[in-house]
Each structure stands twice: as structure tokens, then as C-alpha cells.
Amino acid sequence: MALRTARTAREPVPPAPARLPLGFLTPIVLGTMLNALNSSMLAVALLSVQEAFDAGAAVVWLVSGLYLATAVAQPTMGRLADAFGPRRIFGVGLLLVLGSAAAAPFAPTLGWLIAARVVLGIGTSAAYPAGMSMIRLRADALPAAGGTGGTAPAGGLGAISAASQAAVAFGPPLGGLLVQLVDWRAIFWVNVPLALTALAMALVWLPPDDAARRARVTLRELDLPGMALFTGELCGLMLFLLSLPDHPRWWALAAFVVLTAALVWRELRAHRPFVDLRMIARNRPLAATYVRCMATYVVFYSITYALPQWLQQGRGLSEAESGLVMLPMAGLGVVTTMWATRLVGRGLRTVLVTGSAALCLGSAALALFGSNVPLWQILVIAAVLGLPNGFNSLGNQTLMYRTAPAEQIGTASGLLRTSQYIGANLASALVGIAVGRQAGDSGLHLLAAVITGISLVLLLNAASTRHLRGTADHG
């Protein structure tokens, strides 16, 4: 061990990779923002949509439909980007956004509006995996020691993470402003100029795809049966999770089990599997990253879902007041992402331990909440709850980038986002069970105990995992 340490100490430190050009990074960042923005903007417009279509509880499928579509489409778009070229799939996604966003306001029924949201979710799912693939290709070509390989170019991943945090933070205020100035239709129309701008930038600044890639890929090599089984499996799981707080759909769980078995059987025999199970099984750091990401977002979304409900029902704040209380939590995530970008150079372990420790502290602080707690204390704790977001998001994203095979970076990136959405739905079920329909102090304290336990496991994992020791990056 001592000899190995000494030999490592004598090795020259590789030069920091060159930064990505602003023109290259800007359309990717703008494109990836669209998914997070559309996930958060609609929350404030649900009541308006419900009144416009005289709809009942079915309006919730505007949210759930987007989550389902995104969870399935992220790895699918990533696989298509790996197969046909990331720039091409990036553009196709933006065209789907343009079409669905322009058509949604003219939907004659709620069903058509939900269908438009599903297409919107599919379209916004292309930018992240395709963008990560383009960043990897560009990194390998950068003139720094013959390319950066698995090392992320400086600021690239941090910019994507910060942009997503900003979109989540300011989506609800932007949505509220659009609904107030126009109506719910503006929630969809705002995507049109954003997507057009990203598409124009992509056509001008993003490099063309490798022409040889098109000749090598056939539909048979895309593993369409694997894609179909993965879609059905994930839909079954998420439908079951969404139904847990009220009336569990056991048939959805049964469908998930059966389709999972069929998917494993298929992918272990496929020549070019959609989900490379053998690669994931061999690549333990990548598999662990997916699990860590899912667990992190169980905690994050549990706080995001439960705290506003408690502020309104347990503390007696209005919707607008509770939104303002949540704003420091969301906004601080953007700041900590920029901080975490600098810490990545000292090693991923530092970033993930810092994020997990802050998650423990913030989760435990929820147990201090009570109906009579002063508002300033709530604001302080809400700010503390925003600290982990940037560290954990950037840390998991960078670790996925470093451990995924270069030729499968699109699919691997999509699966990371899928694990995030599974975590979100697990959190929704957890909040429904712990807090229920009426969020009181006891339910919030129970939830705090559960997510503090999850956060502690994440902290112990980050502190003890061998492959994080000494791993530095320039993310």
C-alpha cells in the first residue's frame, strides 16, 4: 500500500482541461432547462386548468403524465443519441417541444392537453442525454493531453446543474406571473421562443454528428423490444408508486414484476441491449451512482412536497407566502452548485460528503418545526435545506460522467434522470403515507425521521466508498 501511495505521489498531475466554448455550451444549457422548467411551472396553473376544462382530480395527470413520459424518454433519447448522433436527436427533441407547446393551448379537452404534455415531456427529455453525449465527444477532442477522456471539461456539468436548479427555483414564480398576466395557456407558449432560440443556437454552434455513425446503425440494433419492455416496466412501477397514498394499484405492481423479468431475459440475450445489464453489473460505481441518485431525490422531493403542504395546513400560510418561504431553499441550490463546481477539483468524495452531511442536517431540522415556530426560524432552516442540492446534483452527475462508457454516455445519462424521477415518485408515496392529506406536526416529524435515516446512509456511503477516495475532477 505504501509503495502504491508513493508511486502515485510521484506521478505528474494532468493539466486542467480547456473550458468549453460559450457558444457550444449555451444551447445545451438552454435545452436542458426546458425539462426542469416545465416540471415546475405548471404547479401554479393546475387550478386554472381544472376550471377551464371543468375537470376533477384527473387534472393531476398533467403532472404525472409528464413525469412518466420523462422517466421513460430520457434513456430512450439517450440511446437514440448514441445511435444516430446527439446533435440530431437534440434538434428532434426541440422540434417536439415546439409542436406540442404551440398546440397545447388549443386542446379541445383535458385528454388532448394531457397528450400534449406527454409529447412535451418526450421532447424536453432529449436535451440532457444528447447534451452530455456532445460534451463527452467535445471533451475527448479538447487539446489537453490528448483529450480529457472521462474528465469533465471545466464548468460544463456545473452550468447544466445550476441551470436546472434555477429552472426548478423560478419555475413556479414565472408560472404564476404568466397565469396572472395572460392565463394558463402562457405556461405552454413560453416554451416556443425558448425552444426556437436553443434550436437556432444548436444549428449555428453545435458541431455536426459523425456521418459514419448513420451508416452503422440499423433499427434492429436499437433493440426496440427492449425499449418497449423498459417503457412498460417503468410505467407499471410509477403508476403503482403514484397510487400508494390512496388506493394502491396492485395490478400495476404485478405488471412491473412480470415486465422486469421479461426485460432481464431479453437484455441478457440481445446483441446490443437497450439497457446493458452486464455492463451495469460489471460497472459497480455506475450502478451505485444510480442508487445514490434515487435515494438523494427521495429525500429532496420529500422535503419539496411536504414542506409547502405543512406551511399551508400546519402553519396557516397562504399559497403565495409558502412559495416565498420555499424560494431561499431553491435559490440557494443554484449558489451551492457554483460552489460545488470548484470543490470538484478536490475530489468527488469531498462534494458528496458535503452534500450528504448538509442533507442530514436539513432533514433533522424538520423535526424542530412546530405550529408555533417563528417564521424567521423557518426561513433559516429552509435556507439550510437548500445547501445540499447543488453538491449532490453535481456530484452524482459528475460521477456518472466519469464511470459511464464513452460510447454509451447518452443512455447512461438518461438512466441517471430516470433514477431521479423514480426517487421523486417514491418521495410522493412516502409523503402521502407519513403526512397524509392534512399535514400536521406529527406527520412532518415522522417524515423527518425517515429521510434523516436515508441521509445518514448516504453520508456513510460517500465517506466509505473506495472509488471516491482521491478522485479529482475539473467539472
Short mmCIF file of N, CA and C in Angstrom, two decimals, residues 65-195:
data_model
loop_
_atom_site.label_atom_id
_atom_site.label_comp_id
_atom_site.label_asym_id
_atom_site.label_seq_id
_atom_site.Cartn_x
_atom_site.Cartn_y
_atom_site.Cartn_z
N GLY A 65 -48.34 12.65 -15.97
CA GLY A 65 -48.07 12.27 -17.35
C GLY A 65 -46.70 12.75 -17.81
N LEU A 66 -46.34 13.98 -17.41
CA LEU A 66 -45.01 14.49 -17.77
C LEU A 66 -43.92 13.69 -17.08
N TYR A 67 -44.13 13.35 -15.79
CA TYR A 67 -43.14 12.55 -15.07
C TYR A 67 -42.95 11.18 -15.72
N LEU A 68 -44.06 10.54 -16.06
CA LEU A 68 -43.97 9.22 -16.69
C LEU A 68 -43.24 9.30 -18.03
N ALA A 69 -43.64 10.28 -18.84
CA ALA A 69 -43.03 10.43 -20.16
C ALA A 69 -41.54 10.72 -20.04
N THR A 70 -41.17 11.57 -19.11
CA THR A 70 -39.77 11.94 -18.94
C THR A 70 -38.93 10.78 -18.44
N ALA A 71 -39.45 10.05 -17.47
CA ALA A 71 -38.70 8.93 -16.91
C ALA A 71 -38.41 7.87 -17.97
N VAL A 72 -39.35 7.64 -18.87
CA VAL A 72 -39.17 6.65 -19.92
C VAL A 72 -38.33 7.22 -21.07
N ALA A 73 -38.57 8.48 -21.41
CA ALA A 73 -37.96 9.05 -22.61
C ALA A 73 -36.49 9.41 -22.42
N GLN A 74 -36.06 9.72 -21.19
CA GLN A 74 -34.66 10.14 -21.01
C GLN A 74 -33.67 9.08 -21.50
N PRO A 75 -33.73 7.83 -21.02
CA PRO A 75 -32.78 6.84 -21.54
C PRO A 75 -33.05 6.48 -22.99
N THR A 76 -34.32 6.54 -23.42
CA THR A 76 -34.64 6.25 -24.82
C THR A 76 -33.98 7.27 -25.74
N MET A 77 -34.13 8.55 -25.41
CA MET A 77 -33.49 9.60 -26.20
C MET A 77 -31.97 9.47 -26.13
N GLY A 78 -31.46 9.06 -24.96
CA GLY A 78 -30.03 8.85 -24.84
C GLY A 78 -29.53 7.75 -25.76
N ARG A 79 -30.29 6.66 -25.84
CA ARG A 79 -29.91 5.55 -26.74
C ARG A 79 -29.95 6.01 -28.18
N LEU A 80 -30.97 6.79 -28.54
CA LEU A 80 -31.07 7.31 -29.91
C LEU A 80 -29.92 8.26 -30.20
N ALA A 81 -29.52 9.06 -29.21
CA ALA A 81 -28.39 9.96 -29.41
C ALA A 81 -27.10 9.19 -29.63
N ASP A 82 -26.91 8.10 -28.87
CA ASP A 82 -25.73 7.25 -29.06
C ASP A 82 -25.73 6.60 -30.44
N ALA A 83 -26.94 6.31 -30.94
CA ALA A 83 -27.05 5.57 -32.20
C ALA A 83 -26.99 6.49 -33.41
N PHE A 84 -27.76 7.59 -33.40
CA PHE A 84 -27.91 8.41 -34.59
C PHE A 84 -27.16 9.74 -34.54
N GLY A 85 -26.58 10.06 -33.39
CA GLY A 85 -25.87 11.33 -33.26
C GLY A 85 -26.59 12.27 -32.32
N PRO A 86 -25.88 12.84 -31.35
CA PRO A 86 -26.54 13.67 -30.34
C PRO A 86 -27.11 14.98 -30.85
N ARG A 87 -26.42 15.62 -31.81
CA ARG A 87 -26.94 16.89 -32.32
C ARG A 87 -28.27 16.70 -33.02
N ARG A 88 -28.39 15.62 -33.77
CA ARG A 88 -29.63 15.34 -34.49
C ARG A 88 -30.78 15.10 -33.51
N ILE A 89 -30.55 14.30 -32.48
CA ILE A 89 -31.60 14.00 -31.50
C ILE A 89 -31.91 15.24 -30.67
N PHE A 90 -30.91 16.04 -30.37
CA PHE A 90 -31.13 17.31 -29.67
C PHE A 90 -32.12 18.18 -30.45
N GLY A 91 -31.91 18.27 -31.76
CA GLY A 91 -32.81 19.07 -32.60
C GLY A 91 -34.19 18.47 -32.71
N VAL A 92 -34.29 17.15 -32.83
CA VAL A 92 -35.61 16.49 -32.90
C VAL A 92 -36.39 16.76 -31.62
N GLY A 93 -35.72 16.70 -30.48
CA GLY A 93 -36.40 16.99 -29.21
C GLY A 93 -36.96 18.39 -29.17
N LEU A 94 -36.18 19.37 -29.64
CA LEU A 94 -36.66 20.75 -29.64
C LEU A 94 -37.83 20.93 -30.59
N LEU A 95 -37.84 20.23 -31.71
CA LEU A 95 -38.98 20.30 -32.63
C LEU A 95 -40.24 19.73 -31.99
N LEU A 96 -40.10 18.65 -31.21
CA LEU A 96 -41.25 18.10 -30.48
C LEU A 96 -41.75 19.10 -29.44
N VAL A 97 -40.83 19.80 -28.78
CA VAL A 97 -41.23 20.84 -27.82
C VAL A 97 -42.01 21.94 -28.52
N LEU A 98 -41.51 22.40 -29.66
CA LEU A 98 -42.18 23.46 -30.40
C LEU A 98 -43.60 23.05 -30.81
N GLY A 99 -43.73 21.85 -31.37
CA GLY A 99 -45.04 21.40 -31.83
C GLY A 99 -46.03 21.23 -30.70
N SER A 100 -45.63 20.58 -29.63
CA SER A 100 -46.55 20.33 -28.52
C SER A 100 -46.90 21.61 -27.77
N ALA A 101 -45.91 22.49 -27.57
CA ALA A 101 -46.16 23.73 -26.84
C ALA A 101 -47.08 24.67 -27.63
N ALA A 102 -46.93 24.68 -28.96
CA ALA A 102 -47.79 25.53 -29.78
C ALA A 102 -49.21 24.98 -29.87
N ALA A 103 -49.36 23.66 -29.84
CA ALA A 103 -50.68 23.04 -30.00
C ALA A 103 -51.45 22.93 -28.69
N ALA A 104 -50.76 22.79 -27.56
CA ALA A 104 -51.42 22.54 -26.28
C ALA A 104 -52.49 23.57 -25.92
N PRO A 105 -52.26 24.88 -26.12
CA PRO A 105 -53.29 25.85 -25.74
C PRO A 105 -54.60 25.70 -26.51
N PHE A 106 -54.58 25.00 -27.63
CA PHE A 106 -55.79 24.82 -28.43
C PHE A 106 -56.44 23.46 -28.20
N ALA A 107 -55.99 22.74 -27.17
CA ALA A 107 -56.54 21.41 -26.88
C ALA A 107 -58.02 21.53 -26.56
N PRO A 108 -58.89 20.73 -27.23
CA PRO A 108 -60.34 20.83 -27.01
C PRO A 108 -60.80 20.19 -25.71
N THR A 109 -60.03 19.23 -25.20
CA THR A 109 -60.41 18.54 -23.97
C THR A 109 -59.17 18.36 -23.09
N LEU A 110 -59.40 17.97 -21.84
CA LEU A 110 -58.29 17.73 -20.93
C LEU A 110 -57.43 16.58 -21.42
N GLY A 111 -58.05 15.56 -22.00
CA GLY A 111 -57.30 14.42 -22.52
C GLY A 111 -56.29 14.83 -23.57
N TRP A 112 -56.70 15.71 -24.48
CA TRP A 112 -55.77 16.20 -25.50
C TRP A 112 -54.66 17.04 -24.88
N LEU A 113 -54.99 17.79 -23.84
CA LEU A 113 -53.97 18.59 -23.18
C LEU A 113 -52.95 17.69 -22.48
N ILE A 114 -53.43 16.62 -21.86
CA ILE A 114 -52.51 15.66 -21.23
C ILE A 114 -51.62 15.02 -22.28
N ALA A 115 -52.19 14.68 -23.44
CA ALA A 115 -51.39 14.09 -24.52
C ALA A 115 -50.31 15.06 -24.98
N ALA A 116 -50.65 16.35 -25.06
CA ALA A 116 -49.66 17.36 -25.46
C ALA A 116 -48.56 17.46 -24.42
N ARG A 117 -48.90 17.35 -23.13
CA ARG A 117 -47.89 17.38 -22.07
C ARG A 117 -46.96 16.17 -22.15
N VAL A 118 -47.52 15.02 -22.53
CA VAL A 118 -46.69 13.82 -22.68
C VAL A 118 -45.67 14.03 -23.80
N VAL A 119 -46.13 14.56 -24.95
CA VAL A 119 -45.22 14.83 -26.07
C VAL A 119 -44.18 15.88 -25.65
N LEU A 120 -44.63 16.88 -24.89
CA LEU A 120 -43.70 17.89 -24.38
C LEU A 120 -42.64 17.25 -23.49
N GLY A 121 -43.06 16.30 -22.65
CA GLY A 121 -42.10 15.60 -21.80
C GLY A 121 -41.10 14.80 -22.60
N ILE A 122 -41.56 14.15 -23.66
CA ILE A 122 -40.66 13.39 -24.54
C ILE A 122 -39.66 14.34 -25.20
N GLY A 123 -40.16 15.47 -25.69
CA GLY A 123 -39.28 16.43 -26.37
C GLY A 123 -38.23 17.02 -25.45
N THR A 124 -38.63 17.41 -24.25
CA THR A 124 -37.67 18.01 -23.33
C THR A 124 -36.69 16.99 -22.77
N SER A 125 -36.96 15.71 -22.98
CA SER A 125 -36.08 14.66 -22.47
C SER A 125 -34.84 14.46 -23.33
N ALA A 126 -34.81 15.04 -24.52
CA ALA A 126 -33.70 14.79 -25.44
C ALA A 126 -32.46 15.61 -25.08
N ALA A 127 -32.66 16.80 -24.54
CA ALA A 127 -31.54 17.74 -24.42
C ALA A 127 -30.46 17.25 -23.46
N TYR A 128 -30.85 16.69 -22.30
CA TYR A 128 -29.83 16.32 -21.31
C TYR A 128 -28.95 15.16 -21.78
N PRO A 129 -29.51 14.00 -22.16
CA PRO A 129 -28.61 12.93 -22.60
C PRO A 129 -27.85 13.27 -23.87
N ALA A 130 -28.51 13.96 -24.81
CA ALA A 130 -27.80 14.36 -26.03
C ALA A 130 -26.72 15.39 -25.71
N GLY A 131 -27.02 16.32 -24.81
CA GLY A 131 -26.03 17.31 -24.42
C GLY A 131 -24.83 16.68 -23.73
N MET A 132 -25.08 15.72 -22.84
CA MET A 132 -23.97 15.04 -22.16
C MET A 132 -23.11 14.28 -23.16
N SER A 133 -23.75 13.69 -24.16
CA SER A 133 -23.01 12.97 -25.19
C SER A 133 -22.13 13.93 -25.99
N MET A 134 -22.68 15.11 -26.33
CA MET A 134 -21.88 16.09 -27.08
C MET A 134 -20.73 16.63 -26.24
N ILE A 135 -20.97 16.83 -24.95
CA ILE A 135 -19.90 17.29 -24.06
C ILE A 135 -18.79 16.25 -24.00
N ARG A 136 -19.16 14.97 -23.91
CA ARG A 136 -18.14 13.91 -23.86
C ARG A 136 -17.33 13.86 -25.15
N LEU A 137 -18.02 13.97 -26.29
CA LEU A 137 -17.32 13.95 -27.57
C LEU A 137 -16.39 15.14 -27.70
N ARG A 138 -16.87 16.30 -27.26
CA ARG A 138 -16.04 17.51 -27.33
C ARG A 138 -14.85 17.41 -26.38
N ALA A 139 -15.10 16.84 -25.18
CA ALA A 139 -14.02 16.70 -24.21
C ALA A 139 -12.90 15.81 -24.72
N ASP A 140 -13.27 14.73 -25.40
CA ASP A 140 -12.26 13.82 -25.94
C ASP A 140 -11.42 14.48 -27.02
N ALA A 141 -11.98 15.55 -27.63
CA ALA A 141 -11.26 16.22 -28.71
C ALA A 141 -10.50 17.46 -28.24
N LEU A 142 -10.67 17.84 -26.96
CA LEU A 142 -10.00 19.04 -26.47
C LEU A 142 -8.49 18.84 -26.45
N PRO A 143 -7.73 19.88 -26.76
CA PRO A 143 -6.26 19.76 -26.83
C PRO A 143 -5.61 19.86 -25.46
N ALA A 144 -5.97 18.94 -24.57
CA ALA A 144 -5.34 18.91 -23.25
C ALA A 144 -4.90 17.48 -22.98
N ALA A 145 -3.65 17.22 -23.20
CA ALA A 145 -3.11 15.87 -23.00
C ALA A 145 -3.86 14.86 -23.85
N GLY A 146 -4.15 15.27 -25.09
CA GLY A 146 -4.81 14.34 -25.99
C GLY A 146 -6.26 14.12 -25.67
N GLY A 147 -6.93 15.12 -25.10
CA GLY A 147 -8.34 14.96 -24.76
C GLY A 147 -8.49 14.70 -23.27
N THR A 148 -9.66 14.96 -22.75
CA THR A 148 -9.88 14.81 -21.32
C THR A 148 -10.44 13.46 -20.94
N GLY A 149 -10.90 12.69 -21.91
CA GLY A 149 -11.45 11.37 -21.62
C GLY A 149 -12.59 11.45 -20.65
N GLY A 150 -12.48 10.71 -19.52
CA GLY A 150 -13.56 10.68 -18.55
C GLY A 150 -13.62 11.89 -17.66
N THR A 151 -12.68 12.86 -17.86
CA THR A 151 -12.69 14.05 -17.02
C THR A 151 -13.58 15.11 -17.65
N ALA A 152 -14.51 15.63 -16.88
CA ALA A 152 -15.46 16.60 -17.41
C ALA A 152 -14.77 17.93 -17.64
N PRO A 153 -15.04 18.61 -18.78
CA PRO A 153 -14.49 19.94 -19.02
C PRO A 153 -14.94 20.92 -17.94
N ALA A 154 -14.07 21.88 -17.65
CA ALA A 154 -14.32 22.78 -16.54
C ALA A 154 -15.62 23.55 -16.74
N GLY A 155 -16.48 23.51 -15.75
CA GLY A 155 -17.70 24.30 -15.74
C GLY A 155 -18.85 23.72 -16.52
N GLY A 156 -18.63 22.76 -17.40
CA GLY A 156 -19.69 22.25 -18.25
C GLY A 156 -20.82 21.61 -17.47
N LEU A 157 -20.48 20.63 -16.62
CA LEU A 157 -21.51 19.96 -15.84
C LEU A 157 -22.08 20.88 -14.78
N GLY A 158 -21.25 21.78 -14.24
CA GLY A 158 -21.74 22.73 -13.26
C GLY A 158 -22.76 23.67 -13.85
N ALA A 159 -22.55 24.11 -15.09
CA ALA A 159 -23.50 25.01 -15.73
C ALA A 159 -24.85 24.33 -15.96
N ILE A 160 -24.82 23.06 -16.37
CA ILE A 160 -26.07 22.32 -16.58
C ILE A 160 -26.80 22.13 -15.27
N SER A 161 -26.07 21.75 -14.22
CA SER A 161 -26.69 21.53 -12.92
C SER A 161 -27.27 22.83 -12.37
N ALA A 162 -26.52 23.94 -12.47
CA ALA A 162 -27.00 25.22 -11.96
C ALA A 162 -28.23 25.70 -12.73
N ALA A 163 -28.24 25.49 -14.04
CA ALA A 163 -29.38 25.91 -14.85
C ALA A 163 -30.64 25.13 -14.47
N SER A 164 -30.50 23.84 -14.22
CA SER A 164 -31.64 23.04 -13.81
C SER A 164 -32.16 23.48 -12.44
N GLN A 165 -31.23 23.77 -11.51
CA GLN A 165 -31.62 24.26 -10.19
C GLN A 165 -32.37 25.58 -10.32
N ALA A 166 -31.88 26.47 -11.18
CA ALA A 166 -32.53 27.76 -11.37
C ALA A 166 -33.92 27.59 -11.97
N ALA A 167 -34.07 26.66 -12.91
CA ALA A 167 -35.37 26.44 -13.53
C ALA A 167 -36.38 25.91 -12.52
N VAL A 168 -35.94 25.01 -11.65
CA VAL A 168 -36.83 24.50 -10.60
C VAL A 168 -37.20 25.61 -9.63
N ALA A 169 -36.22 26.47 -9.30
CA ALA A 169 -36.45 27.53 -8.31
C ALA A 169 -37.42 28.58 -8.82
N PHE A 170 -37.23 29.00 -10.06
CA PHE A 170 -38.00 30.13 -10.57
C PHE A 170 -39.16 29.72 -11.47
N GLY A 171 -39.34 28.40 -11.67
CA GLY A 171 -40.48 27.94 -12.45
C GLY A 171 -41.83 28.35 -11.87
N PRO A 172 -42.08 28.07 -10.58
CA PRO A 172 -43.38 28.46 -10.01
C PRO A 172 -43.63 29.97 -10.03
N PRO A 173 -42.67 30.84 -9.63
CA PRO A 173 -42.92 32.27 -9.75
C PRO A 173 -43.19 32.72 -11.19
N LEU A 174 -42.44 32.17 -12.14
CA LEU A 174 -42.67 32.51 -13.55
C LEU A 174 -44.04 32.03 -14.00
N GLY A 175 -44.40 30.81 -13.60
CA GLY A 175 -45.71 30.29 -13.96
C GLY A 175 -46.83 31.15 -13.38
N GLY A 176 -46.68 31.56 -12.12
CA GLY A 176 -47.70 32.41 -11.50
C GLY A 176 -47.84 33.74 -12.22
N LEU A 177 -46.70 34.33 -12.63
CA LEU A 177 -46.74 35.60 -13.35
C LEU A 177 -47.43 35.44 -14.70
N LEU A 178 -47.11 34.37 -15.42
CA LEU A 178 -47.72 34.14 -16.73
C LEU A 178 -49.22 33.93 -16.62
N VAL A 179 -49.65 33.16 -15.62
CA VAL A 179 -51.08 32.92 -15.43
C VAL A 179 -51.80 34.22 -15.07
N GLN A 180 -51.16 35.05 -14.26
CA GLN A 180 -51.78 36.30 -13.84
C GLN A 180 -51.88 37.29 -14.99
N LEU A 181 -50.83 37.37 -15.82
CA LEU A 181 -50.82 38.34 -16.91
C LEU A 181 -51.63 37.87 -18.12
N VAL A 182 -51.61 36.56 -18.40
CA VAL A 182 -52.33 36.02 -19.56
C VAL A 182 -53.36 35.01 -19.05
N ASP A 183 -53.03 33.74 -19.10
CA ASP A 183 -53.81 32.66 -18.48
C ASP A 183 -52.96 31.41 -18.55
N TRP A 184 -53.53 30.24 -18.29
CA TRP A 184 -52.74 29.01 -18.22
C TRP A 184 -52.07 28.67 -19.54
N ARG A 185 -52.60 29.18 -20.65
CA ARG A 185 -52.02 28.86 -21.96
C ARG A 185 -50.59 29.38 -22.10
N ALA A 186 -50.30 30.47 -21.39
CA ALA A 186 -48.95 31.05 -21.48
C ALA A 186 -47.89 30.11 -20.92
N ILE A 187 -48.29 29.19 -20.03
CA ILE A 187 -47.36 28.21 -19.49
C ILE A 187 -46.77 27.36 -20.61
N PHE A 188 -47.56 27.10 -21.64
CA PHE A 188 -47.08 26.33 -22.79
C PHE A 188 -46.41 27.23 -23.82
N TRP A 189 -47.01 28.39 -24.10
CA TRP A 189 -46.47 29.27 -25.14
C TRP A 189 -45.06 29.76 -24.84
N VAL A 190 -44.70 29.89 -23.57
CA VAL A 190 -43.37 30.39 -23.23
C VAL A 190 -42.27 29.45 -23.73
N ASN A 191 -42.62 28.19 -23.97
CA ASN A 191 -41.63 27.24 -24.49
C ASN A 191 -41.22 27.55 -25.93
N VAL A 192 -42.10 28.21 -26.68
CA VAL A 192 -41.85 28.42 -28.12
C VAL A 192 -40.62 29.30 -28.35
N PRO A 193 -40.54 30.50 -27.77
CA PRO A 193 -39.31 31.29 -28.01
C PRO A 193 -38.06 30.66 -27.43
N LEU A 194 -38.19 29.99 -26.29
CA LEU A 194 -37.03 29.34 -25.70
C LEU A 194 -36.51 28.21 -26.58
N ALA A 195 -37.42 27.37 -27.09
CA ALA A 195 -37.01 26.26 -27.95
C ALA A 195 -36.47 26.76 -29.28
#
